[in-house]
Amino acid sequence: MFRDADGKDTMTDKLQFVFIELQRFTKKVEECETFEEKLYFCMRHMFKLESRPENLRGEYFDNLFQVADIANMTAKDHETYVRAMASERDIRNQIRYGRIQGHREGLEEGIVQGLQQGIEQGKTETAIKMKAAGIDSETIAECTGLDIETVKSL
């Protein structure tokens, strides 16, 4: 922790440092029980591990060993890996774009359908008002575009 010059008063409780002397960490992988102990073991021994110990499992260690595998690739393998990842990203983006376009088209289709329903409802309401005003069914059908049977049934 940050303390004043005489070491008595804490200057801030927001910032702390932890120093680990990895050379003093002597546990074997089988003896590591906590996450921190497993992490210290990895930091001390990762460079010389031939294979992944069974004790080092879980999402964090999966990611850690995956990054280590990538870092240890030959230049040619790394280039192939980068190309494959770019290709995978392109495919994912194409799929995402297709879904967005499909969603937009579905929305547009829904809007058009809603507009058509609104227009039909407006024609029907207009026909009802015209009929209430005493206008004959033939004239109403002609003005609204509704068929004569629909107008008569209103």
Coordinates of C-alpha atoms in Angstrom, one line a residue:
M1 CA 0.0 0.0 0.0
F2 CA 1.1 3.6 -0.5
R3 CA 2.1 5.1 2.8
D4 CA 3.7 8.4 3.8
A5 CA 7.5 8.6 4.2
D6 CA 7.5 7.4 7.9
G7 CA 5.3 4.4 6.9
K8 CA 2.5 5.2 9.4
D9 CA -0.3 6.7 7.5
T10 CA -1.9 5.1 4.4
M11 CA -2.0 7.6 1.5
T12 CA -4.7 5.8 -0.4
D13 CA -6.6 2.6 0.1
K14 CA -7.5 2.4 -3.6
L15 CA -4.2 1.1 -4.8
Q16 CA -2.3 -1.9 -3.5
F17 CA 0.6 -3.9 -4.8
V18 CA 1.3 -7.6 -4.3
F19 CA 4.8 -8.8 -4.9
I20 CA 5.3 -12.5 -5.4
E21 CA 8.7 -14.1 -5.2
L22 CA 8.2 -17.0 -7.5
Q23 CA 11.5 -18.7 -6.6
R24 CA 10.1 -19.2 -3.1
F25 CA 7.0 -20.9 -4.4
T26 CA 8.0 -24.6 -4.2
K27 CA 4.8 -26.5 -4.3
K28 CA 4.3 -29.2 -6.8
V29 CA 1.2 -29.1 -9.0
E30 CA -0.5 -31.8 -7.0
E31 CA -0.1 -29.7 -3.8
C32 CA -1.8 -26.7 -5.3
E33 CA -5.3 -26.3 -4.0
T34 CA -6.4 -22.7 -4.4
F35 CA -6.7 -20.8 -7.7
E36 CA -3.8 -18.5 -6.6
E37 CA -1.5 -21.4 -5.9
K38 CA -2.3 -22.9 -9.3
L39 CA -1.7 -19.5 -11.0
Y40 CA 1.7 -19.1 -9.1
F41 CA 2.6 -22.6 -10.3
C42 CA 1.8 -21.7 -13.9
M43 CA 3.8 -18.5 -13.7
R44 CA 6.8 -20.3 -12.3
H45 CA 6.7 -23.5 -14.5
M46 CA 4.8 -22.7 -17.7
F47 CA 7.9 -22.3 -19.8
K48 CA 9.0 -25.8 -19.1
L49 CA 5.8 -27.8 -19.1
E50 CA 5.6 -30.5 -21.7
S51 CA 1.9 -31.1 -21.2
R52 CA -1.0 -29.6 -19.3
P53 CA -1.3 -31.0 -15.7
E54 CA -4.8 -32.4 -14.8
N55 CA -4.9 -30.1 -11.8
L56 CA -5.0 -27.0 -14.0
R57 CA -8.5 -27.1 -15.4
G58 CA -11.2 -24.5 -15.7
E59 CA -12.0 -21.7 -18.1
Y60 CA -9.2 -19.4 -16.9
F61 CA -6.5 -22.1 -17.3
D62 CA -8.1 -23.2 -20.6
N63 CA -7.6 -19.7 -21.9
L64 CA -4.1 -19.4 -20.4
F65 CA -2.9 -22.7 -22.1
Q66 CA -4.5 -21.7 -25.4
V67 CA -2.6 -18.4 -25.4
A68 CA 0.6 -20.3 -24.5
D69 CA 0.0 -22.7 -27.4
I70 CA -0.4 -19.8 -29.8
A71 CA 2.7 -18.1 -28.4
N72 CA 4.7 -21.2 -29.0
M73 CA 3.7 -21.7 -32.6
T74 CA 6.2 -21.6 -35.4
A75 CA 6.1 -18.6 -37.7
K76 CA 4.4 -20.7 -40.4
D77 CA 1.9 -22.2 -38.0
H78 CA 1.1 -18.8 -36.6
E79 CA 0.5 -17.4 -40.0
T80 CA -1.9 -20.2 -40.8
Y81 CA -3.6 -19.7 -37.5
V82 CA -4.0 -16.0 -38.1
R83 CA -5.5 -16.7 -41.6
A84 CA -7.9 -19.2 -40.2
M85 CA -9.0 -16.8 -37.5
A86 CA -9.6 -14.1 -40.0
S87 CA -11.6 -16.5 -42.2
E88 CA -13.7 -17.5 -39.2
R89 CA -14.3 -13.9 -38.3
D90 CA -15.4 -13.2 -41.9
I91 CA -17.8 -16.1 -41.8
R92 CA -19.3 -15.0 -38.5
N93 CA -19.7 -11.5 -39.8
Q94 CA -21.4 -12.8 -43.0
I95 CA -23.8 -14.8 -40.9
R96 CA -24.5 -11.8 -38.6
Y97 CA -25.0 -9.6 -41.6
G98 CA -27.4 -12.1 -43.2
R99 CA -29.4 -12.3 -40.0
I100 CA -29.6 -8.5 -39.8
Q101 CA -30.7 -8.3 -43.4
G102 CA -33.3 -11.0 -42.9
H103 CA -34.6 -9.2 -39.8
R104 CA -34.8 -6.0 -41.7
E105 CA -36.6 -7.6 -44.6
G106 CA -39.0 -9.2 -42.1
L107 CA -39.6 -5.8 -40.6
E108 CA -40.2 -4.2 -44.0
E109 CA -42.6 -7.0 -44.9
G110 CA -44.4 -6.4 -41.5
I111 CA -44.6 -2.7 -42.1
V112 CA -46.0 -3.2 -45.6
Q113 CA -48.5 -5.7 -44.3
G114 CA -49.5 -3.3 -41.5
L115 CA -50.0 -0.5 -43.9
Q116 CA -52.2 -2.6 -46.1
Q117 CA -54.3 -3.6 -43.1
G118 CA -54.6 0.1 -42.1
I119 CA -55.6 1.1 -45.6
E120 CA -58.3 -1.7 -45.7
Q121 CA -59.5 -0.7 -42.2
G122 CA -59.7 3.0 -43.4
K123 CA -61.7 2.0 -46.5
T124 CA -64.1 0.1 -44.3
E125 CA -64.5 2.9 -41.8
T126 CA -65.1 5.4 -44.7
A127 CA -67.7 3.1 -46.2
I128 CA -69.5 2.8 -42.9
K129 CA -69.6 6.6 -42.6
M130 CA -70.8 7.1 -46.2
K131 CA -73.5 4.5 -45.7
A132 CA -74.6 6.3 -42.5
A133 CA -74.8 9.5 -44.6
G134 CA -77.2 7.8 -47.0
I135 CA -75.0 7.3 -50.0
D136 CA -75.9 4.3 -52.1
S137 CA -73.8 1.1 -52.0
E138 CA -72.7 1.3 -55.7
T139 CA -71.2 4.8 -55.2
I140 CA -69.5 3.7 -51.9
A141 CA -68.0 0.7 -53.6
E142 CA -66.8 2.8 -56.5
C143 CA -65.2 5.5 -54.2
T144 CA -63.6 3.1 -51.7
G145 CA -62.5 0.3 -54.0
L146 CA -64.4 -2.3 -51.8
D147 CA -66.6 -4.8 -53.6
I148 CA -70.3 -4.2 -53.6
E149 CA -71.1 -7.3 -51.4
T150 CA -68.7 -6.0 -48.7
V151 CA -70.4 -2.6 -48.7
K152 CA -73.8 -4.1 -48.5
S153 CA -72.8 -6.2 -45.5
L154 CA -71.6 -3.2 -43.5

